[in-house]
Amino acid sequence: MTLMRLALRSLLLRPARTVLTIISVAASVAVLFSLLAFNTGYQKGLRNQLQQMGVHLMVVPIGCPYEAASLVLKGGEIEGYLDERIVDDIARLEGVAIAAPSLMHAIVRPEDGRTDIYLGIDQRQLDLKNWWRLGDGSKPSPDLLASDDALLLGYDAALIEKREAVGEKIWVPEIDSEFTVTGILEPTGTQDDGFFYLPLATAQRKFNLPAQITAVQVRLSDPSQAAEVGDRLEQLFANAEVIRMEELLGSMTALMDSARALILAIVAVVIAISAVGVLNTMLMSVFERTREIGVLRATGASRLHIFSLVWTETLALTAVGGIGGIALAAVASRGVEAVIRQFVPLAPRESMTEFDPQAAVICVLAVLCVGLAAGVYPALRAASIRTIEALRSE
Amino acid sequence: MNDGEYVIQARDLVKTYTVGKRRVEALRGIDVSLAPGEFAVLLGPSGAGKTTTLNLVGCLDLPTSGDLTVAGHPISGNGARPTEAALDLLRRQHIGFIFADFNLLLTLTAMENVQVPLIWRDATAPGRARQLLERVGLAHRLTHRPDELSGGEMQRVAVARALINQPDLLLADEPTANLDTRTRDEILELLAELSTEGVAVLLATHDHELADRADTVLRIEDGVIADD
């Protein structure tokens, strides 16, 4: 028989109360851990996605640049267009390696519960996305966009359309056109997977937007010149907005940091409430076990032993709650992510809730500290009980 | 404790309490001596001072005045001022308690209840706990919890718990109050047997029938030991 064993057994005296207290601790730890894991995963995913794009600057029609960038990345439709002649002007600028135009158009199909994003691109987009691969491992050649009815499918788009073979026909009633699948891209882990790619000229004609584009994605010879080239672009094109991708990342993470600070404050309140719950549970336990404490003192326990016993019970309670909370967060992370994804701008395609062992340890240690602090008063109360009065109590 | 010493030597013990503005004299100068192996009964009605006496000789409380030595350790008088830690240690090493309502821990088995006093010594002795439970006739109840035991069985577990630290002194406060006559006799027999093995037993009771089993009977009334 050890003090720890006695402490654990004592918690079983009122199992329902113990379980409820553990649940309250677990819930607050789960929220704290989810928040930390989400923050890490979101930043990492966002950075990866932006880096994978190989795009250092983005030129879009004037308006809210972050909304525009978000729409471009997520496949939304932008109000307003750019004249396609801007692309050659941008390409001629010093430091610009590739300037790739695109025209985006969304076809909403509420009856199927989906929105198909058609993206008009040309050779330059293939040059920019030089990591794109076809099923056989080869890079997509310009020939795939050579014919008027060519349609290159992103990996997810092909799954949605249930198309597996090159040469299959796809009928798009909204624009009264039939396309021929010229290739299916391998998954990239980005929004690119969900798009239907067609030749830029075809897109302009079919969507009735002659010589219009929605964005120019720019790769620089030297990414460190992004700010300088961006300034020059803004001077040259008054009707366009220039988005620096690093700035975008910084702004998005700053927004997330603000939100995180608010949520952390809420979590702190939740943890404080669960600490009060622990304190209440332990205090009630001490009051109910006054006579037992007297008996333990009679058998030779010192005040320090009684203090340690109650403190150990609190420690056990919060430790189980803390570890349970981490497990709960790990199990529920997919569901939580699905909910969060709907509210987060620029949500990366890869998982945003990454299990971070360091964060798990921090959360458990934090809740242990809170629990230990909450256990001090009940432990002191227990230790200060006078033995003969305790033995007299009912 | 040295050979030939009394386990308890109390002279002119006084204990007064203050209840509100009222001063209550629970003990008014009692003398108690108990030798190793002696079985004494402290007999008296409710409120006579029996429990107060047990609390003092059990080092759970300190007398207001008088001389008290327990297991060779001066507790009161002659300048003795033991610390609380010293009293804890004395109880841990020399004294075992038995209560009227058993006071077992409900979430522990009989084996675990018996070993509770060892926790405070950072010791474990499952073999000795088992031996003691076998000795009190509970070999078949080792893993049973208190709610699975009868009153007599619970008191036997309490006796085994009181003996786990091999005490010199066993203090029993109305140990048979909640037991039927047959079980009461069995418990008394057990305590008498323990006294023959050298353990000093001081049993507080209001039951006159118990006095017949004792080596010594101390009649207490209104905080004073009455002359026989």
PDB file of N, CA and C in Angstrom, chain B residues 42-115:
ATOM      1  N   LEU B  42     -11.506   0.501  31.105  1.00  0.00           N
ATOM      2  CA  LEU B  42     -11.868   1.811  31.645  1.00  0.00           C
ATOM      3  C   LEU B  42     -13.392   1.874  31.564  1.00  0.00           C
ATOM      4  N   LEU B  43     -14.026   1.735  32.714  1.00  0.00           N
ATOM      5  CA  LEU B  43     -15.472   1.542  32.746  1.00  0.00           C
ATOM      6  C   LEU B  43     -16.166   2.806  33.263  1.00  0.00           C
ATOM      7  N   GLY B  44     -17.144   3.241  32.497  1.00  0.00           N
ATOM      8  CA  GLY B  44     -17.871   4.411  32.974  1.00  0.00           C
ATOM      9  C   GLY B  44     -18.978   4.794  32.035  1.00  0.00           C
ATOM     10  N   PRO B  45     -19.897   5.585  32.524  1.00  0.00           N
ATOM     11  CA  PRO B  45     -21.015   5.993  31.668  1.00  0.00           C
ATOM     12  C   PRO B  45     -20.577   7.000  30.613  1.00  0.00           C
ATOM     13  N   SER B  46     -21.465   7.275  29.715  1.00  0.00           N
ATOM     14  CA  SER B  46     -21.176   8.248  28.666  1.00  0.00           C
ATOM     15  C   SER B  46     -20.898   9.613  29.291  1.00  0.00           C
ATOM     16  N   GLY B  47     -19.831  10.274  28.859  1.00  0.00           N
ATOM     17  CA  GLY B  47     -19.492  11.601  29.373  1.00  0.00           C
ATOM     18  C   GLY B  47     -18.632  11.554  30.623  1.00  0.00           C
ATOM     19  N   ALA B  48     -18.203  10.360  31.000  1.00  0.00           N
ATOM     20  CA  ALA B  48     -17.414  10.240  32.237  1.00  0.00           C
ATOM     21  C   ALA B  48     -15.961  10.665  32.033  1.00  0.00           C
ATOM     22  N   GLY B  49     -15.501  10.642  30.784  1.00  0.00           N
ATOM     23  CA  GLY B  49     -14.110  11.015  30.516  1.00  0.00           C
ATOM     24  C   GLY B  49     -13.295   9.874  29.919  1.00  0.00           C
ATOM     25  N   LYS B  50     -13.970   8.810  29.478  1.00  0.00           N
ATOM     26  CA  LYS B  50     -13.257   7.646  28.933  1.00  0.00           C
ATOM     27  C   LYS B  50     -12.494   8.014  27.647  1.00  0.00           C
ATOM     28  N   THR B  51     -13.221   8.610  26.701  1.00  0.00           N
ATOM     29  CA  THR B  51     -12.592   8.930  25.414  1.00  0.00           C
ATOM     30  C   THR B  51     -11.492   9.971  25.586  1.00  0.00           C
ATOM     31  N   THR B  52     -11.732  10.936  26.497  1.00  0.00           N
ATOM     32  CA  THR B  52     -10.695  11.940  26.753  1.00  0.00           C
ATOM     33  C   THR B  52      -9.422  11.255  27.272  1.00  0.00           C
ATOM     34  N   THR B  53      -9.609  10.282  28.149  1.00  0.00           N
ATOM     35  CA  THR B  53      -8.446   9.549  28.680  1.00  0.00           C
ATOM     36  C   THR B  53      -7.704   8.829  27.549  1.00  0.00           C
ATOM     37  N   LEU B  54      -8.484   8.162  26.701  1.00  0.00           N
ATOM     38  CA  LEU B  54      -7.846   7.442  25.584  1.00  0.00           C
ATOM     39  C   LEU B  54      -7.124   8.421  24.658  1.00  0.00           C
ATOM     40  N   ASN B  55      -7.733   9.585  24.406  1.00  0.00           N
ATOM     41  CA  ASN B  55      -7.085  10.586  23.543  1.00  0.00           C
ATOM     42  C   ASN B  55      -5.746  11.039  24.122  1.00  0.00           C
ATOM     43  N   LEU B  56      -5.707  11.187  25.457  1.00  0.00           N
ATOM     44  CA  LEU B  56      -4.456  11.656  26.078  1.00  0.00           C
ATOM     45  C   LEU B  56      -3.383  10.562  26.052  1.00  0.00           C
ATOM     46  N   VAL B  57      -3.767   9.359  26.480  1.00  0.00           N
ATOM     47  CA  VAL B  57      -2.747   8.295  26.516  1.00  0.00           C
ATOM     48  C   VAL B  57      -2.409   7.820  25.091  1.00  0.00           C
ATOM     49  N   GLY B  58      -3.309   8.122  24.152  1.00  0.00           N
ATOM     50  CA  GLY B  58      -3.043   7.777  22.752  1.00  0.00           C
ATOM     51  C   GLY B  58      -2.301   8.875  22.017  1.00  0.00           C
ATOM     52  N   CYS B  59      -1.915   9.928  22.741  1.00  0.00           N
ATOM     53  CA  CYS B  59      -1.137  11.044  22.173  1.00  0.00           C
ATOM     54  C   CYS B  59      -1.881  11.757  21.037  1.00  0.00           C
ATOM     55  N   LEU B  60      -3.209  11.730  21.092  1.00  0.00           N
ATOM     56  CA  LEU B  60      -3.987  12.500  20.130  1.00  0.00           C
ATOM     57  C   LEU B  60      -4.239  13.903  20.658  1.00  0.00           C
ATOM     58  N   ASP B  61      -4.058  14.068  21.962  1.00  0.00           N
ATOM     59  CA  ASP B  61      -4.311  15.357  22.601  1.00  0.00           C
ATOM     60  C   ASP B  61      -3.348  15.471  23.793  1.00  0.00           C
ATOM     61  N   LEU B  62      -3.138  16.672  24.254  1.00  0.00           N
ATOM     62  CA  LEU B  62      -2.222  16.869  25.385  1.00  0.00           C
ATOM     63  C   LEU B  62      -3.012  17.254  26.639  1.00  0.00           C
ATOM     64  N   PRO B  63      -2.590  16.749  27.794  1.00  0.00           N
ATOM     65  CA  PRO B  63      -3.305  17.114  29.022  1.00  0.00           C
ATOM     66  C   PRO B  63      -3.082  18.585  29.384  1.00  0.00           C
ATOM     67  N   THR B  64      -4.029  19.129  30.137  1.00  0.00           N
ATOM     68  CA  THR B  64      -3.865  20.505  30.611  1.00  0.00           C
ATOM     69  C   THR B  64      -2.772  20.537  31.682  1.00  0.00           C
ATOM     70  N   SER B  65      -2.773  19.524  32.538  1.00  0.00           N
ATOM     71  CA  SER B  65      -1.686  19.385  33.522  1.00  0.00           C
ATOM     72  C   SER B  65      -1.573  17.924  33.933  1.00  0.00           C
ATOM     73  N   GLY B  66      -0.548  17.626  34.697  1.00  0.00           N
ATOM     74  CA  GLY B  66      -0.317  16.255  35.152  1.00  0.00           C
ATOM     75  C   GLY B  66       0.872  15.646  34.426  1.00  0.00           C
ATOM     76  N   ASP B  67       1.306  14.515  34.948  1.00  0.00           N
ATOM     77  CA  ASP B  67       2.459  13.822  34.353  1.00  0.00           C
ATOM     78  C   ASP B  67       1.971  12.655  33.506  1.00  0.00           C
ATOM     79  N   LEU B  68       2.523  12.548  32.337  1.00  0.00           N
ATOM     80  CA  LEU B  68       2.138  11.428  31.460  1.00  0.00           C
ATOM     81  C   LEU B  68       3.363  10.930  30.696  1.00  0.00           C
ATOM     82  N   THR B  69       3.570   9.626  30.779  1.00  0.00           N
ATOM     83  CA  THR B  69       4.625   8.977  29.995  1.00  0.00           C
ATOM     84  C   THR B  69       3.983   7.825  29.231  1.00  0.00           C
ATOM     85  N   VAL B  70       4.261   7.737  27.925  1.00  0.00           N
ATOM     86  CA  VAL B  70       3.703   6.658  27.099  1.00  0.00           C
ATOM     87  C   VAL B  70       4.853   5.943  26.393  1.00  0.00           C
ATOM     88  N   ALA B  71       4.906   4.648  26.601  1.00  0.00           N
ATOM     89  CA  ALA B  71       5.949   3.813  25.981  1.00  0.00           C
ATOM     90  C   ALA B  71       7.346   4.390  26.245  1.00  0.00           C
ATOM     91  N   GLY B  72       7.511   4.896  27.448  1.00  0.00           N
ATOM     92  CA  GLY B  72       8.827   5.418  27.827  1.00  0.00           C
ATOM     93  C   GLY B  72       9.091   6.843  27.387  1.00  0.00           C
ATOM     94  N   HIS B  73       8.151   7.452  26.686  1.00  0.00           N
ATOM     95  CA  HIS B  73       8.355   8.817  26.190  1.00  0.00           C
ATOM     96  C   HIS B  73       7.557   9.803  27.032  1.00  0.00           C
ATOM     97  N   PRO B  74       8.218  10.774  27.650  1.00  0.00           N
ATOM     98  CA  PRO B  74       7.478  11.765  28.438  1.00  0.00           C
ATOM     99  C   PRO B  74       6.628  12.656  27.546  1.00  0.00           C
ATOM    100  N   ILE B  75       5.348  12.752  27.899  1.00  0.00           N
ATOM    101  CA  ILE B  75       4.406  13.536  27.092  1.00  0.00           C
ATOM    102  C   ILE B  75       4.054  14.833  27.814  1.00  0.00           C
ATOM    103  N   SER B  76       3.915  14.730  29.100  1.00  0.00           N
ATOM    104  CA  SER B  76       3.482  15.905  29.867  1.00  0.00           C
ATOM    105  C   SER B  76       4.121  15.845  31.253  1.00  0.00           C
ATOM    106  N   GLY B  77       4.364  17.019  31.835  1.00  0.00           N
ATOM    107  CA  GLY B  77       4.972  17.104  33.162  1.00  0.00           C
ATOM    108  C   GLY B  77       6.480  17.034  33.087  1.00  0.00           C
ATOM    109  N   ASN B  78       7.125  17.500  34.136  1.00  0.00           N
ATOM    110  CA  ASN B  78       8.594  17.511  34.205  1.00  0.00           C
ATOM    111  C   ASN B  78       9.225  18.200  32.995  1.00  0.00           C
ATOM    112  N   GLY B  79       8.565  19.236  32.523  1.00  0.00           N
ATOM    113  CA  GLY B  79       9.139  20.027  31.425  1.00  0.00           C
ATOM    114  C   GLY B  79       9.019  19.410  30.054  1.00  0.00           C
ATOM    115  N   ALA B  80       8.277  18.291  29.973  1.00  0.00           N
ATOM    116  CA  ALA B  80       8.140  17.636  28.650  1.00  0.00           C
ATOM    117  C   ALA B  80       7.280  18.490  27.709  1.00  0.00           C
ATOM    118  N   ARG B  81       7.796  18.749  26.514  1.00  0.00           N
ATOM    119  CA  ARG B  81       7.028  19.486  25.492  1.00  0.00           C
ATOM    120  C   ARG B  81       7.237  18.814  24.135  1.00  0.00           C
ATOM    121  N   PRO B  82       6.632  17.662  23.959  1.00  0.00           N
ATOM    122  CA  PRO B  82       6.871  16.951  22.684  1.00  0.00           C
ATOM    123  C   PRO B  82       6.274  17.720  21.499  1.00  0.00           C
ATOM    124  N   THR B  83       6.969  17.636  20.411  1.00  0.00           N
ATOM    125  CA  THR B  83       6.447  18.276  19.191  1.00  0.00           C
ATOM    126  C   THR B  83       5.332  17.412  18.607  1.00  0.00           C
ATOM    127  N   GLU B  84       4.578  18.001  17.708  1.00  0.00           N
ATOM    128  CA  GLU B  84       3.502  17.233  17.060  1.00  0.00           C
ATOM    129  C   GLU B  84       4.091  16.070  16.267  1.00  0.00           C
ATOM    130  N   ALA B  85       5.230  16.321  15.633  1.00  0.00           N
ATOM    131  CA  ALA B  85       5.879  15.255  14.844  1.00  0.00           C
ATOM    132  C   ALA B  85       6.283  14.098  15.754  1.00  0.00           C
ATOM    133  N   ALA B  86       6.731  14.430  16.987  1.00  0.00           N
ATOM    134  CA  ALA B  86       7.145  13.383  17.922  1.00  0.00           C
ATOM    135  C   ALA B  86       5.935  12.549  18.347  1.00  0.00           C
ATOM    136  N   LEU B  87       4.796  13.218  18.546  1.00  0.00           N
ATOM    137  CA  LEU B  87       3.567  12.501  18.926  1.00  0.00           C
ATOM    138  C   LEU B  87       3.096  11.609  17.774  1.00  0.00           C
ATOM    139  N   ASP B  88       3.201  12.148  16.535  1.00  0.00           N
ATOM    140  CA  ASP B  88       2.842  11.330  15.349  1.00  0.00           C
ATOM    141  C   ASP B  88       3.694  10.059  15.319  1.00  0.00           C
ATOM    142  N   LEU B  89       4.980  10.262  15.538  1.00  0.00           N
ATOM    143  CA  LEU B  89       5.918   9.135  15.489  1.00  0.00           C
ATOM    144  C   LEU B  89       5.606   8.108  16.593  1.00  0.00           C
ATOM    145  N   LEU B  90       5.268   8.627  17.750  1.00  0.00           N
ATOM    146  CA  LEU B  90       4.938   7.750  18.889  1.00  0.00           C
ATOM    147  C   LEU B  90       3.710   6.889  18.566  1.00  0.00           C
ATOM    148  N   ARG B  91       2.692   7.525  17.990  1.00  0.00           N
ATOM    149  CA  ARG B  91       1.487   6.760  17.611  1.00  0.00           C
ATOM    150  C   ARG B  91       1.833   5.717  16.554  1.00  0.00           C
ATOM    151  N   ARG B  92       2.664   6.142  15.602  1.00  0.00           N
ATOM    152  CA  ARG B  92       3.028   5.266  14.488  1.00  0.00           C
ATOM    153  C   ARG B  92       3.770   4.016  14.987  1.00  0.00           C
ATOM    154  N   GLN B  93       4.634   4.223  15.989  1.00  0.00           N
ATOM    155  CA  GLN B  93       5.519   3.127  16.404  1.00  0.00           C
ATOM    156  C   GLN B  93       4.996   2.317  17.587  1.00  0.00           C
ATOM    157  N   HIS B  94       4.183   2.926  18.434  1.00  0.00           N
ATOM    158  CA  HIS B  94       3.859   2.244  19.696  1.00  0.00           C
ATOM    159  C   HIS B  94       2.377   2.025  19.982  1.00  0.00           C
ATOM    160  N   ILE B  95       1.503   2.686  19.232  1.00  0.00           N
ATOM    161  CA  ILE B  95       0.088   2.654  19.633  1.00  0.00           C
ATOM    162  C   ILE B  95      -0.805   2.176  18.488  1.00  0.00           C
ATOM    163  N   GLY B  96      -1.764   1.329  18.837  1.00  0.00           N
ATOM    164  CA  GLY B  96      -2.782   0.914  17.869  1.00  0.00           C
ATOM    165  C   GLY B  96      -4.158   1.309  18.389  1.00  0.00           C
ATOM    166  N   PHE B  97      -5.021   1.769  17.478  1.00  0.00           N
ATOM    167  CA  PHE B  97      -6.365   2.208  17.884  1.00  0.00           C
ATOM    168  C   PHE B  97      -7.436   1.295  17.299  1.00  0.00           C
ATOM    169  N   ILE B  98      -8.471   1.053  18.120  1.00  0.00           N
ATOM    170  CA  ILE B  98      -9.665   0.348  17.626  1.00  0.00           C
ATOM    171  C   ILE B  98     -10.871   1.199  18.023  1.00  0.00           C
ATOM    172  N   PHE B  99     -11.780   1.399  17.055  1.00  0.00           N
ATOM    173  CA  PHE B  99     -12.924   2.284  17.305  1.00  0.00           C
ATOM    174  C   PHE B  99     -14.234   1.497  17.306  1.00  0.00           C
ATOM    175  N   ALA B 100     -15.254   2.137  17.873  1.00  0.00           N
ATOM    176  CA  ALA B 100     -16.562   1.475  17.952  1.00  0.00           C
ATOM    177  C   ALA B 100     -17.120   1.173  16.564  1.00  0.00           C
ATOM    178  N   ASP B 101     -16.967   2.158  15.669  1.00  0.00           N
ATOM    179  CA  ASP B 101     -17.561   1.933  14.338  1.00  0.00           C
ATOM    180  C   ASP B 101     -16.499   1.575  13.296  1.00  0.00           C
ATOM    181  N   PHE B 102     -15.478   0.899  13.725  1.00  0.00           N
ATOM    182  CA  PHE B 102     -14.462   0.240  12.877  1.00  0.00           C
ATOM    183  C   PHE B 102     -13.576   1.220  12.096  1.00  0.00           C
ATOM    184  N   ASN B 103     -14.234   2.202  11.453  1.00  0.00           N
ATOM    185  CA  ASN B 103     -13.487   3.220  10.696  1.00  0.00           C
ATOM    186  C   ASN B 103     -12.525   2.637   9.667  1.00  0.00           C
ATOM    187  N   LEU B 104     -13.026   1.683   8.904  1.00  0.00           N
ATOM    188  CA  LEU B 104     -12.216   1.171   7.786  1.00  0.00           C
ATOM    189  C   LEU B 104     -12.437   2.071   6.573  1.00  0.00           C
ATOM    190  N   LEU B 105     -11.462   2.082   5.678  1.00  0.00           N
ATOM    191  CA  LEU B 105     -11.605   2.877   4.447  1.00  0.00           C
ATOM    192  C   LEU B 105     -12.401   2.045   3.431  1.00  0.00           C
ATOM    193  N   LEU B 106     -13.501   2.619   2.986  1.00  0.00           N
ATOM    194  CA  LEU B 106     -14.487   1.846   2.218  1.00  0.00           C
ATOM    195  C   LEU B 106     -13.988   1.379   0.853  1.00  0.00           C
ATOM    196  N   THR B 107     -13.023   2.114   0.281  1.00  0.00           N
ATOM    197  CA  THR B 107     -12.582   1.740  -1.075  1.00  0.00           C
ATOM    198  C   THR B 107     -11.419   0.744  -1.047  1.00  0.00           C
ATOM    199  N   LEU B 108     -10.982   0.379   0.142  1.00  0.00           N
ATOM    200  CA  LEU B 108      -9.837  -0.538   0.244  1.00  0.00           C
ATOM    201  C   LEU B 108     -10.295  -1.933   0.667  1.00  0.00           C
ATOM    202  N   THR B 109      -9.539  -2.936   0.242  1.00  0.00           N
ATOM    203  CA  THR B 109      -9.821  -4.306   0.668  1.00  0.00           C
ATOM    204  C   THR B 109      -9.325  -4.482   2.111  1.00  0.00           C
ATOM    205  N   ALA B 110      -9.655  -5.638   2.679  1.00  0.00           N
ATOM    206  CA  ALA B 110      -9.207  -5.927   4.048  1.00  0.00           C
ATOM    207  C   ALA B 110      -7.677  -5.858   4.124  1.00  0.00           C
ATOM    208  N   MET B 111      -7.011  -6.477   3.162  1.00  0.00           N
ATOM    209  CA  MET B 111      -5.527  -6.469   3.130  1.00  0.00           C
ATOM    210  C   MET B 111      -4.993  -5.044   3.079  1.00  0.00           C
ATOM    211  N   GLU B 112      -5.615  -4.236   2.237  1.00  0.00           N
ATOM    212  CA  GLU B 112      -5.136  -2.859   2.073  1.00  0.00           C
ATOM    213  C   GLU B 112      -5.422  -2.024   3.318  1.00  0.00           C
ATOM    214  N   ASN B 113      -6.590  -2.223   3.916  1.00  0.00           N
ATOM    215  CA  ASN B 113      -6.912  -1.489   5.147  1.00  0.00           C
ATOM    216  C   ASN B 113      -5.894  -1.786   6.242  1.00  0.00           C
ATOM    217  N   VAL B 114      -5.535  -3.040   6.338  1.00  0.00           N
ATOM    218  CA  VAL B 114      -4.579  -3.423   7.396  1.00  0.00           C
ATOM    219  C   VAL B 114      -3.228  -2.735   7.180  1.00  0.00           C
ATOM    220  N   GLN B 115      -2.886  -2.503   5.917  1.00  0.00           N
ATOM    221  CA  GLN B 115      -1.552  -1.945   5.619  1.00  0.00           C
ATOM    222  C   GLN B 115      -1.496  -0.412   5.643  1.00  0.00           C
TER     223      GLN B 115
END
